[in-house]
PDB file of C-alpha atoms and ligand atoms in Angstrom:
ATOM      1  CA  UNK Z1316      29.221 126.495  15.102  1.00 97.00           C
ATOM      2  CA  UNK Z1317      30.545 129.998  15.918  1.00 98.00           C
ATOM      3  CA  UNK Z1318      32.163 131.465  12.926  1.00 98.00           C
ATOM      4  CA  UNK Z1319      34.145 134.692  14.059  1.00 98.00           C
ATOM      5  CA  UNK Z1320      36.345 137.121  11.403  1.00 98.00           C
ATOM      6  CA  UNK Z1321      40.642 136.640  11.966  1.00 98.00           C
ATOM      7  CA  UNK Z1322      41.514 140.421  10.834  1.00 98.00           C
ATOM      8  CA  UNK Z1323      41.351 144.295  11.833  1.00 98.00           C
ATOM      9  CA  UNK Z1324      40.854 145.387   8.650  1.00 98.00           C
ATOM     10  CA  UNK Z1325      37.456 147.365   8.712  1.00 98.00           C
ATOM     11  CA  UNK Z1326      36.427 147.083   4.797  1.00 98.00           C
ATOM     12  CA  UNK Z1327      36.755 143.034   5.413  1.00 98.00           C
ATOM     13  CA  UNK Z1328      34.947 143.005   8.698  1.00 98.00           C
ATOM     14  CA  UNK Z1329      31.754 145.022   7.169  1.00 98.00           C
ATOM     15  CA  UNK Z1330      31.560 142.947   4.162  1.00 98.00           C
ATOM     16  CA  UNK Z1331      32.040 140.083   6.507  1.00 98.00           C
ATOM     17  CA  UNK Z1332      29.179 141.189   8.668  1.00 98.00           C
ATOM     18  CA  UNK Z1333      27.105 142.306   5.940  1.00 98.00           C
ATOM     19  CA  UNK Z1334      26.758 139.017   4.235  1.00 98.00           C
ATOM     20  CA  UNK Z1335      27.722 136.103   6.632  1.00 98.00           C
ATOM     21  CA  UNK Z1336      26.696 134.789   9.916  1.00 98.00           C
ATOM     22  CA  UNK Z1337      29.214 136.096  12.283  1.00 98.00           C
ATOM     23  CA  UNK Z1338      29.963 135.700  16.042  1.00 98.00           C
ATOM     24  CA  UNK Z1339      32.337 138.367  16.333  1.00 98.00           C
ATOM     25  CA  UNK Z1340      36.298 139.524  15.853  1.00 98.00           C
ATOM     26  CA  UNK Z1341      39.508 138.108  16.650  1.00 98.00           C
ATOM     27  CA  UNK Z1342      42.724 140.240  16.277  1.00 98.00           C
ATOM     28  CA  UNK Z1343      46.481 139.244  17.862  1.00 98.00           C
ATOM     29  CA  UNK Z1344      49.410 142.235  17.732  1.00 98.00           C
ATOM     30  CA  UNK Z1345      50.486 141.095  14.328  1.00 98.00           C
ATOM     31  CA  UNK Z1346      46.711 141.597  12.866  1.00 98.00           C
ATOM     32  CA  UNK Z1347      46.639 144.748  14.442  1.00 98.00           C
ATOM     33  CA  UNK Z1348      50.317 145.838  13.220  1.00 97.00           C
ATOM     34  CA  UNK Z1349      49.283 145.245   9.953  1.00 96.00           C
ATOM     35  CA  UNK Z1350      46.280 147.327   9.467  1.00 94.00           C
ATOM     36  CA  UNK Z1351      48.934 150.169  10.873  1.00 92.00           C
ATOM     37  CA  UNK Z1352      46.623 152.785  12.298  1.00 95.00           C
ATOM     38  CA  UNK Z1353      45.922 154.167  15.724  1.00 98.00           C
ATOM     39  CA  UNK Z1354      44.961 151.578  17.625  1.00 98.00           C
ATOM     40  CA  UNK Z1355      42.163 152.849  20.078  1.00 98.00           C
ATOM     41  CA  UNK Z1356      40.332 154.320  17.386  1.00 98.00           C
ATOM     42  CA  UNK Z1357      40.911 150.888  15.016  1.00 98.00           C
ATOM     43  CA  UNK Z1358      39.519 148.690  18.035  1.00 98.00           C
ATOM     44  CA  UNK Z1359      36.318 151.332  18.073  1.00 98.00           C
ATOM     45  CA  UNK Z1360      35.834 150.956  14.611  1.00 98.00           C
ATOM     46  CA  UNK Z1361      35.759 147.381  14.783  1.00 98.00           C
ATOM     47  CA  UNK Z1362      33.142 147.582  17.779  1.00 98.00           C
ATOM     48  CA  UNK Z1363      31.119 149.933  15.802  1.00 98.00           C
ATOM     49  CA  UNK Z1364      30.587 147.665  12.696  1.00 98.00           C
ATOM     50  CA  UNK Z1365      29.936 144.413  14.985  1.00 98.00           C
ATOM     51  CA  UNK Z1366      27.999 146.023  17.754  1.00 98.00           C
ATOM     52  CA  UNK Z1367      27.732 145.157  21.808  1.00 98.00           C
ATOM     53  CA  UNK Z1368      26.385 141.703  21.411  1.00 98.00           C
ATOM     54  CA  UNK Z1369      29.115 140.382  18.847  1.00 98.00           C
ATOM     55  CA  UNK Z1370      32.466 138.980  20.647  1.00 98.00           C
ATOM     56  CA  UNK Z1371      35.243 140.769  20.334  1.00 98.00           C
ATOM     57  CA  UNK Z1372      38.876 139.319  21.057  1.00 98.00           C
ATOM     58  CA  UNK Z1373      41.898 141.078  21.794  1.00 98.00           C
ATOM     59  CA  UNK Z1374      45.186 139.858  23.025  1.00 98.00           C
ATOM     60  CA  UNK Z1375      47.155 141.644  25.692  1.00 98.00           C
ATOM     61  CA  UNK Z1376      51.192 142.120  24.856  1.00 98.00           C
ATOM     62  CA  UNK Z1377      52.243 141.846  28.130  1.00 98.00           C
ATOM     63  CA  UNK Z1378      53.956 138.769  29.712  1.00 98.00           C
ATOM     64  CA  UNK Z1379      53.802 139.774  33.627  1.00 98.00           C
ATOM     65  CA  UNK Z1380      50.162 138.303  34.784  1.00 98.00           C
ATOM     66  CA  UNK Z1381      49.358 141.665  36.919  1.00 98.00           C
ATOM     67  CA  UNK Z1382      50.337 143.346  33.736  1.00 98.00           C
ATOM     68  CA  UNK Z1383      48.196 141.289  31.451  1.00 98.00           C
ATOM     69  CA  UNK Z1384      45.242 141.655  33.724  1.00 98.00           C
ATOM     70  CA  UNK Z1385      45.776 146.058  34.169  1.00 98.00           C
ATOM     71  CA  UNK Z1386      45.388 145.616  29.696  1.00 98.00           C
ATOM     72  CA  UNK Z1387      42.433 143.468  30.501  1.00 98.00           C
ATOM     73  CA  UNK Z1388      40.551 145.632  32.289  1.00 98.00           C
ATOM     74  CA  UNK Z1389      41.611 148.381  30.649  1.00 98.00           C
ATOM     75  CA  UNK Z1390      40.971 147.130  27.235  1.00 98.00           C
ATOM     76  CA  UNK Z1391      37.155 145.588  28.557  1.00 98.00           C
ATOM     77  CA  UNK Z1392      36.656 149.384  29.666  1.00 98.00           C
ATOM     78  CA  UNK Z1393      37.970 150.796  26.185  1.00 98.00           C
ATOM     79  CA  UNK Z1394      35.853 148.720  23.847  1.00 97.00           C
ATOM     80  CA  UNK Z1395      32.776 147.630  26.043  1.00 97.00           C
ATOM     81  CA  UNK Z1396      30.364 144.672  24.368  1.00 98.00           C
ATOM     82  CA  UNK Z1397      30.888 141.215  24.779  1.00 98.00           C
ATOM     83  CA  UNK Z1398      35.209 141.403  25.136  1.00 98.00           C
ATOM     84  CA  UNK Z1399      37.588 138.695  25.578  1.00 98.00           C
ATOM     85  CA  UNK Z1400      40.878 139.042  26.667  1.00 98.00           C
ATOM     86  CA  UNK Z1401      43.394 136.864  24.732  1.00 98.00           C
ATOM     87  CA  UNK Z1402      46.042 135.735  26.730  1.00 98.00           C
ATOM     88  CA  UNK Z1403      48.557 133.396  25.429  1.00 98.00           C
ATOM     89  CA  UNK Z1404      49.578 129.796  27.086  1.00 98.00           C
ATOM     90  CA  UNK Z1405      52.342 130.536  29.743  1.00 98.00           C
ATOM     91  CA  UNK Z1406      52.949 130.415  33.252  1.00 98.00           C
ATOM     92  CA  UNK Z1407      52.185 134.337  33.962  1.00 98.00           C
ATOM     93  CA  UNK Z1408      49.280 133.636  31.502  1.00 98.00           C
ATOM     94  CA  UNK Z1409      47.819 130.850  33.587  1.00 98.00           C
ATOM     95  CA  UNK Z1410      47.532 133.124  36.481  1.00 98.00           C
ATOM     96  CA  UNK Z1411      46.230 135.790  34.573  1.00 98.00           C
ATOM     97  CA  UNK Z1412      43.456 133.502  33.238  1.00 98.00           C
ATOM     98  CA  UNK Z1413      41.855 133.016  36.799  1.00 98.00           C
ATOM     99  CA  UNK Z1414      42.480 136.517  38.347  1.00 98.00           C
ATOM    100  CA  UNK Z1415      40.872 137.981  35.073  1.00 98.00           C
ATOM    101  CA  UNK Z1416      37.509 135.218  35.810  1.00 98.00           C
ATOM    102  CA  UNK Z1417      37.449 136.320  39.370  1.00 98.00           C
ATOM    103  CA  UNK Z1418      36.622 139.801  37.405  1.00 98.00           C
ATOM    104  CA  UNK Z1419      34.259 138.386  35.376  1.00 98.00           C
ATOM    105  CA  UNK Z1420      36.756 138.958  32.331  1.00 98.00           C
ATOM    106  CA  UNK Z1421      36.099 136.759  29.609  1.00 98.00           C
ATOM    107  CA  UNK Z1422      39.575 134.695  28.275  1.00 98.00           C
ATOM    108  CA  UNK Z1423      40.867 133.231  25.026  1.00 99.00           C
ATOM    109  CA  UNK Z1424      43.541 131.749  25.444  1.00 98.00           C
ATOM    110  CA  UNK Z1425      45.643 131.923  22.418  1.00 98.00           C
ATOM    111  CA  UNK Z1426      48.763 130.347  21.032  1.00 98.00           C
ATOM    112  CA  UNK Z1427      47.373 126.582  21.731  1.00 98.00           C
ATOM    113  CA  UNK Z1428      49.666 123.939  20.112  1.00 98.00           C
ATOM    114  CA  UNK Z1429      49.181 120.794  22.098  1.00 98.00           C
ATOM    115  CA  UNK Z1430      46.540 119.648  23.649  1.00 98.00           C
ATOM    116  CA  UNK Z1431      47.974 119.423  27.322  1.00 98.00           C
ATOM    117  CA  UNK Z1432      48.121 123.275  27.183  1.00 98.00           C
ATOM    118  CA  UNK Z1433      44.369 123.205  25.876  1.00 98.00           C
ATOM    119  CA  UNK Z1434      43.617 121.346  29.377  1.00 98.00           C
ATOM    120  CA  UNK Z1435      45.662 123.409  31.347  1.00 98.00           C
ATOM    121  CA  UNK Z1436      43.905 126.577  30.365  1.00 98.00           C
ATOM    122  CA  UNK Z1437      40.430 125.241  30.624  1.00 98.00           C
ATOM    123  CA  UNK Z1438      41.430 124.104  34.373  1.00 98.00           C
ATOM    124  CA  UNK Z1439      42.353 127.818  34.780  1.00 98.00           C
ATOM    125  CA  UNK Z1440      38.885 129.116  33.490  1.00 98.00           C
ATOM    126  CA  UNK Z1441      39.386 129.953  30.012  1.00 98.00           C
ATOM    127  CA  UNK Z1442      36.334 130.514  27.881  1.00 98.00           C
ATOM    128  CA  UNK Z1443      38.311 129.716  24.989  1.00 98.00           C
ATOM    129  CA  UNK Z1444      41.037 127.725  23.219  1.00 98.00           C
ATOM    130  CA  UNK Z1445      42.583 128.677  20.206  1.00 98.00           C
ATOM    131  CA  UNK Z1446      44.488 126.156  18.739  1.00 98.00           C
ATOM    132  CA  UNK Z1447      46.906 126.894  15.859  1.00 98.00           C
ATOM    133  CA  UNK Z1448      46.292 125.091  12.938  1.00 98.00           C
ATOM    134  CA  UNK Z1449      48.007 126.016   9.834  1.00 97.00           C
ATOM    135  CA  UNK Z1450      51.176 126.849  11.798  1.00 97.00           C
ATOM    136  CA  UNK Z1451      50.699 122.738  13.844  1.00 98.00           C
ATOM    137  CA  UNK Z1452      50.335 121.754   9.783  1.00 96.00           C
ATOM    138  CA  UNK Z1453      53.422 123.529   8.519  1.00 96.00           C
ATOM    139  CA  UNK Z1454      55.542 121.571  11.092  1.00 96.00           C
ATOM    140  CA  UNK Z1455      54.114 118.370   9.555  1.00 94.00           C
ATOM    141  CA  UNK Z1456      52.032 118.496  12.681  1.00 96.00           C
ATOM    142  CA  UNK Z1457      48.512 117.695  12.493  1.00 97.00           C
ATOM    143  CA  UNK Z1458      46.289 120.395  13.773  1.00 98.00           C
ATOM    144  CA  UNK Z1459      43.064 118.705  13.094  1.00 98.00           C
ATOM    145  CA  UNK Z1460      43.965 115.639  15.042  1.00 98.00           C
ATOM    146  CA  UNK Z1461      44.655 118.233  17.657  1.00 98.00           C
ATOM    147  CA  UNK Z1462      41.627 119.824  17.643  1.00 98.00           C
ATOM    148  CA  UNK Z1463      39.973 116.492  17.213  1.00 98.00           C
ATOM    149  CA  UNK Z1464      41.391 115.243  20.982  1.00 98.00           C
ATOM    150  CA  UNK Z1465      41.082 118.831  22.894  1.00 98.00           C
ATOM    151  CA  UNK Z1466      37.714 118.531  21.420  1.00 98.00           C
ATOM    152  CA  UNK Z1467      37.333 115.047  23.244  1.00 98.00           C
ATOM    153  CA  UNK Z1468      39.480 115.747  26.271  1.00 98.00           C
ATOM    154  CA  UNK Z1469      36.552 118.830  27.116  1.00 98.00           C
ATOM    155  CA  UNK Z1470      33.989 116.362  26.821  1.00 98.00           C
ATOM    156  CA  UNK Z1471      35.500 113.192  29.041  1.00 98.00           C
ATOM    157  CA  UNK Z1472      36.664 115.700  31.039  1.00 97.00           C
ATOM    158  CA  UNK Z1473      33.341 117.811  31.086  1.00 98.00           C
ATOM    159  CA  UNK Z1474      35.186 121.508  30.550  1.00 98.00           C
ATOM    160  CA  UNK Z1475      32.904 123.717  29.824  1.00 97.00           C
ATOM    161  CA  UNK Z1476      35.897 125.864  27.902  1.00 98.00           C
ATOM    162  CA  UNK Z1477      34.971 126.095  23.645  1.00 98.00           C
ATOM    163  CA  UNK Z1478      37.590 125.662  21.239  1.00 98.00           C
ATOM    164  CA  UNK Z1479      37.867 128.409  18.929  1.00 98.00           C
ATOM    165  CA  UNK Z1480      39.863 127.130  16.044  1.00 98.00           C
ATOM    166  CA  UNK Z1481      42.880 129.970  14.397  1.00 98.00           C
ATOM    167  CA  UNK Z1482      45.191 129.618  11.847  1.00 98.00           C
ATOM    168  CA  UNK Z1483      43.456 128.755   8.933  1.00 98.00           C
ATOM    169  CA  UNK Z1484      44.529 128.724   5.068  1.00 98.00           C
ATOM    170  CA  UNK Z1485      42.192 126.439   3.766  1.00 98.00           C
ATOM    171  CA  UNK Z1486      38.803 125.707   3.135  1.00 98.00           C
ATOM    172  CA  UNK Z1487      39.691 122.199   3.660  1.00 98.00           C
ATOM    173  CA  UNK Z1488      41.645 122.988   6.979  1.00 98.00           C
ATOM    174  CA  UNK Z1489      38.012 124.560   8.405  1.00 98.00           C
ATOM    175  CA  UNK Z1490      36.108 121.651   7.128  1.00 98.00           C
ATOM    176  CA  UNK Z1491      37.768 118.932   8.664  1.00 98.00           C
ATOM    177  CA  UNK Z1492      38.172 120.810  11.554  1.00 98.00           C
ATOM    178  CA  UNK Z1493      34.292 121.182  12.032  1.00 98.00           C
ATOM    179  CA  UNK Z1494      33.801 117.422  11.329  1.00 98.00           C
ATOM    180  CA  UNK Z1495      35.756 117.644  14.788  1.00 98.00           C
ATOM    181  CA  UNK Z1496      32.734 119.257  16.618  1.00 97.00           C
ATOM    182  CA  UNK Z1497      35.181 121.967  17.750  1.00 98.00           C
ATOM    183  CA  UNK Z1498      32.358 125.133  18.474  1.00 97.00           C
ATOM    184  CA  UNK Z1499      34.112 127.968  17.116  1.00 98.00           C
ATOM    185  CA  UNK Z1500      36.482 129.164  13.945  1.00 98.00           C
ATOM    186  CA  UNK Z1501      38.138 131.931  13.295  1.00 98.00           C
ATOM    187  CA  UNK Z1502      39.210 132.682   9.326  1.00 98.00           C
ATOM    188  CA  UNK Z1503      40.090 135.613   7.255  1.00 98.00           C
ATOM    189  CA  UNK Z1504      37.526 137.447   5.461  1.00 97.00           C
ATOM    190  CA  UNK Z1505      38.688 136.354   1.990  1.00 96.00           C
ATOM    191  CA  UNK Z1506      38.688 132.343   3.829  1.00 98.00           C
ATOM    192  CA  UNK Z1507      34.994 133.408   4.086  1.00 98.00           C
ATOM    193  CA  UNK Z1508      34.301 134.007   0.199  1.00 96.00           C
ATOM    194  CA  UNK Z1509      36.193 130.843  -0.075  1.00 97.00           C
ATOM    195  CA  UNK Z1510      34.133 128.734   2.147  1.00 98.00           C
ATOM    196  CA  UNK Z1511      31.154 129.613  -0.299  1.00 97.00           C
ATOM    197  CA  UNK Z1512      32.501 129.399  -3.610  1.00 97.00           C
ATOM    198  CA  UNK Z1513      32.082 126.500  -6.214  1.00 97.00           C
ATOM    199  CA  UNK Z1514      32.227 126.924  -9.610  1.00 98.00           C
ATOM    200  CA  UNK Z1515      29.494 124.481 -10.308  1.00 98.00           C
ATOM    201  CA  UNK Z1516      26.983 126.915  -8.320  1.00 98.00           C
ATOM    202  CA  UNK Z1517      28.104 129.453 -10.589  1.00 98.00           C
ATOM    203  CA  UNK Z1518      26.579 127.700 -13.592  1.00 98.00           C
ATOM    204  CA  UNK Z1519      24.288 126.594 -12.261  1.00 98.00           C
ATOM    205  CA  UNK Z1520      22.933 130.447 -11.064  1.00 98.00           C
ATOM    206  CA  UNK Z1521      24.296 131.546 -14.940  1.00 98.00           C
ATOM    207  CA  UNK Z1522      21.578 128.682 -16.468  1.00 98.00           C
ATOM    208  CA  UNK Z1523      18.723 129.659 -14.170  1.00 98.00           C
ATOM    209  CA  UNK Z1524      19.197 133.272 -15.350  1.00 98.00           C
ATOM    210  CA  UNK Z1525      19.195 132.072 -19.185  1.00 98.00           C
ATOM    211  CA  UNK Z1526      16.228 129.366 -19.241  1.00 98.00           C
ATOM    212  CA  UNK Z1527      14.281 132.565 -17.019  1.00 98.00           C
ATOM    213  CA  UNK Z1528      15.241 135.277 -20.023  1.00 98.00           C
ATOM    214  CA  UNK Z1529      14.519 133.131 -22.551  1.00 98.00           C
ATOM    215  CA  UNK Z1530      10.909 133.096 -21.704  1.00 98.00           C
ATOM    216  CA  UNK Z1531      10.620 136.016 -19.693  1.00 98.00           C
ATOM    217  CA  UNK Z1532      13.163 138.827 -20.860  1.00 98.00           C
ATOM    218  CA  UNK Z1533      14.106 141.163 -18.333  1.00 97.00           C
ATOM    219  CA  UNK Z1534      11.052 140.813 -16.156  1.00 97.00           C
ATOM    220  CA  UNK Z1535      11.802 139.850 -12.687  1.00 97.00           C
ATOM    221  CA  UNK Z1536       9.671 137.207 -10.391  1.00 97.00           C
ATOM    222  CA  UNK Z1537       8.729 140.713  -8.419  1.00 97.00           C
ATOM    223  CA  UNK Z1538       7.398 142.060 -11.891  1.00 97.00           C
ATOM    224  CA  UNK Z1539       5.006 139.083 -12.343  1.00 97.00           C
ATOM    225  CA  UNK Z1540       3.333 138.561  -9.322  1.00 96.00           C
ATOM    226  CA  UNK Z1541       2.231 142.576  -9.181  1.00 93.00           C
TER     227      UNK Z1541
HETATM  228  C1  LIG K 702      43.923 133.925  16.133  1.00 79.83           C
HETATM  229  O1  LIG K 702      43.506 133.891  17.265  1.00 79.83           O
HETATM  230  C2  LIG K 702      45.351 133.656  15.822  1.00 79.83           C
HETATM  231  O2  LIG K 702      46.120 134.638  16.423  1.00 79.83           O
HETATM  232  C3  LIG K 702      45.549 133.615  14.340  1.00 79.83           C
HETATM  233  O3  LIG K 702      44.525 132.861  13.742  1.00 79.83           O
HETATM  234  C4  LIG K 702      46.908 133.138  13.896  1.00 79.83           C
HETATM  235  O4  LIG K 702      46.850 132.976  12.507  1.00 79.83           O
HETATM  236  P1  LIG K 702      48.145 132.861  11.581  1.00 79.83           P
HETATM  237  O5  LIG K 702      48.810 131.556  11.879  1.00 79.83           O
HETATM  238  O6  LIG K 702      47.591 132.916  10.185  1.00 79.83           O
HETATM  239  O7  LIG K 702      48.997 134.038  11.893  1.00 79.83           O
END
């Protein structure tokens, strides 16, 4: 399983990096509106705190496919590493997808709701999928079921496209959508701290600490085995 970070915001992405496995970045124009800065120099600072080797996914705005693939290759050039282009599911899109392979361009394609578009864009060479799930949820949709057949339909259908799971609010959401054997998430950085937290570990960390002091004061394992 591929976890990668949903945000441009740099503080979240090194604390992110810092502490959890991570796979690499994916931003969309409203991510990047939000962290409101220049954007050449926010898309470096994102490539400096994940390095070369982590992915890094960045959508194009445009909706012409000649257009799309001139922001590809310009945006590949810009930030270097291991880039993906993310292109979203539409006719001009689908083009895009294989004129940006045939340039050895890696693709996400983005803004997945069903899974006939999922199948669509893996026939056109995409790398990735990334299905919506919150939003497929909040239209009493069911994105996990969603994920659960694109998941399926790549293996019948032997794609070798990965679905990179978006839209996430809850640790629940990411869970079942893992039971789904989809290969790749992407979640928010506070999603992250979520994913890790029970209160039970808490106390249970809190009672190690007290039996050890009780016996030992403030002396470490480290001080005792000098
Ligand atoms: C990532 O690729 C998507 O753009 C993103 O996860 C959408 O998330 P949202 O539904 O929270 O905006």
């Amino acid at each position: 399983m591929l976890f990668l970070i949903d945000s441009a915001d740099l503080e979240g992405i090194k604390k992110c990096v810092e502490f959890f496995p991570i796979a690499g970045v994916t931003t969309n124009p409203t991510i990047i509106s939000s962290a409101n800065s220049d954007f050449k120099k926010l898309l470096y600072g994102i490539r400096e705190i994940i390095g070369d080797d982590k992915m890094l996914h960045v959508q194009t705005t445009a909706s012409e496919a000649e257009e799309i693939v001139r922001e590809a290759e310009a945006l590949k050039s810009l930030v270097g590493g291991n880039f993906y282009i993310k292109i979203p599911i539409t006719e001009e899109g689908l083009k895009a997808i294989r004129i940006c392979k045939s340039k050895g361009i890696g693709v996400t394609t983005t803004a997945i709701f069903t899974q006939q578009q999922a199948l669509m864009a893996s026939c056109a060479g995409a790398d990735f999928v990334a299905p919506y799930i919150n939003r497929l949820d909040n239209i009493v949709s069911d994105g996990v079921h969603v994920v659960e057949e694109i998941v399926e339909l790549f293996k019948m259908q032997n794609m070798n496209t990965k679905v990179l799971a978006a839209s996430f609010k809850t640790v629940e959401q990411v869970h079942k959508v893992s039971m789904t054997g989809a290969h790749s998430v992407t979640i928010s950085p506070d999603l992250f701290s979520m994913l890790i937290y029970h209160p039970l570990t808490m106390y249970a960390i809190d009672a190690f600490d007290s039996d050890w002091e009780s016996v030992y004061g403030n002396r470490k394992v480290s001080d005792l085995i000098k």
